[in-house]
Short mmCIF file of C-alpha atoms in Angstrom, two decimals:
data_model
loop_
_atom_site.label_atom_id
_atom_site.label_comp_id
_atom_site.label_asym_id
_atom_site.label_seq_id
_atom_site.Cartn_x
_atom_site.Cartn_y
_atom_site.Cartn_z
CA UNK A 1 90.02 72.74 157.70
CA UNK A 2 91.62 69.30 157.46
CA UNK A 3 95.36 69.20 156.83
CA UNK A 4 96.54 66.28 154.66
CA UNK A 5 100.27 65.54 154.65
CA UNK A 6 102.43 62.88 153.04
CA UNK A 7 105.01 63.24 155.82
CA UNK A 8 104.97 61.32 159.11
CA UNK A 9 104.69 64.51 161.15
CA UNK A 10 103.22 67.99 160.84
CA UNK A 11 105.96 70.64 160.98
CA UNK A 12 104.92 73.50 163.24
CA UNK A 13 102.30 71.35 164.97
CA UNK A 14 102.20 68.90 167.84
CA UNK A 15 100.24 65.67 167.45
CA UNK A 16 98.00 65.48 170.52
CA UNK A 17 95.96 62.42 169.60
CA UNK A 18 96.35 59.45 167.30
CA UNK A 19 92.89 58.71 165.89
CA UNK A 20 93.79 55.80 163.59
CA UNK A 21 93.88 54.67 159.99
CA UNK A 22 91.50 56.29 157.51
CA UNK A 23 90.94 55.67 153.82
CA UNK A 24 88.93 56.71 150.81
CA UNK A 25 88.23 54.67 147.69
CA UNK A 26 87.25 55.37 144.08
CA UNK A 27 86.55 52.70 141.49
CA UNK A 28 86.68 53.49 137.79
CA UNK A 29 86.43 51.87 134.39
CA UNK A 30 89.40 52.96 132.25
CA UNK A 31 88.64 54.75 129.00
CA UNK A 32 90.60 53.98 125.88
CA UNK A 33 92.11 57.39 125.11
CA UNK A 34 95.15 58.62 127.01
CA UNK A 35 93.61 62.06 127.63
CA UNK A 36 90.38 60.49 128.88
CA UNK A 37 92.24 58.13 131.20
CA UNK A 38 94.38 60.93 132.64
CA UNK A 39 91.31 63.00 133.45
CA UNK A 40 89.51 59.99 134.89
CA UNK A 41 92.45 59.05 137.15
CA UNK A 42 92.73 62.63 138.43
CA UNK A 43 89.00 62.67 139.22
CA UNK A 44 89.30 59.29 140.95
CA UNK A 45 92.19 60.55 143.10
CA UNK A 46 90.17 63.64 144.05
CA UNK A 47 87.20 61.44 144.94
CA UNK A 48 89.35 59.16 147.09
CA UNK A 49 90.81 62.21 148.88
CA UNK A 50 87.33 63.62 149.51
CA UNK A 51 86.25 60.32 151.09
CA UNK A 52 89.46 60.16 153.14
CA UNK A 53 88.85 63.71 154.40
CA UNK A 54 85.23 63.01 155.32
CA UNK A 55 86.16 59.81 157.15
CA UNK A 56 88.92 61.61 159.08
CA UNK A 57 86.56 64.42 160.11
CA UNK A 58 83.90 61.93 161.21
CA UNK A 59 86.52 60.17 163.34
CA UNK A 60 87.33 63.47 165.09
CA UNK A 61 90.64 64.26 163.38
CA UNK A 62 91.82 67.61 162.05
CA UNK A 63 94.77 66.20 160.07
CA UNK A 64 95.95 63.12 158.19
CA UNK A 65 99.64 62.24 158.15
CA UNK A 66 101.54 59.68 156.04
CA UNK A 67 98.90 59.91 153.28
CA UNK A 68 99.52 57.64 150.31
CA UNK A 69 97.75 56.53 147.15
CA UNK A 70 97.54 52.95 145.96
CA UNK A 71 95.83 51.41 142.95
CA UNK A 72 94.80 47.92 141.95
CA UNK A 73 93.29 46.40 138.85
CA UNK A 74 90.08 44.49 139.50
CA UNK A 75 89.35 41.74 137.02
CA UNK A 76 90.80 43.66 134.10
CA UNK A 77 87.71 45.87 133.85
CA UNK A 78 88.03 48.20 136.84
CA UNK A 79 90.72 50.09 138.69
CA UNK A 80 90.47 51.09 142.34
CA UNK A 81 92.25 54.16 143.64
CA UNK A 82 92.80 54.11 147.40
CA UNK A 83 93.91 57.09 149.49
CA UNK A 84 94.97 56.15 153.03
CA UNK A 85 96.79 57.60 155.99
CA UNK A 86 96.79 58.13 159.73
CA UNK A 87 94.16 60.45 161.20
CA UNK A 88 95.43 62.64 164.03
CA UNK A 89 94.52 65.67 166.09
CA UNK A 90 97.13 68.44 165.92
CA UNK A 91 97.63 71.83 167.54
CA UNK A 92 100.07 74.64 166.65
CA UNK A 93 103.36 74.69 168.58
CA UNK A 94 103.04 78.41 169.41
#
């Protein structure tokens, strides 16, 4: 199980190794309806998180701290959703 946190630490855990920055990216073409866009953005965020998780696991991490989302418009036709954070190895305090 990979723990993903938006905080800079993991309460109840000790960070034993700093693995480094990891990210995941989804690119989408916005739909015209509000309901369609909301669903599409949620799916894009989930896709970016899945990529982030896979990249963190492949790097040898069991957690990501300071996770954030960012988005950018690309040429007016596409939107990229980026999930990024710091991959770490943690262990329980007890």
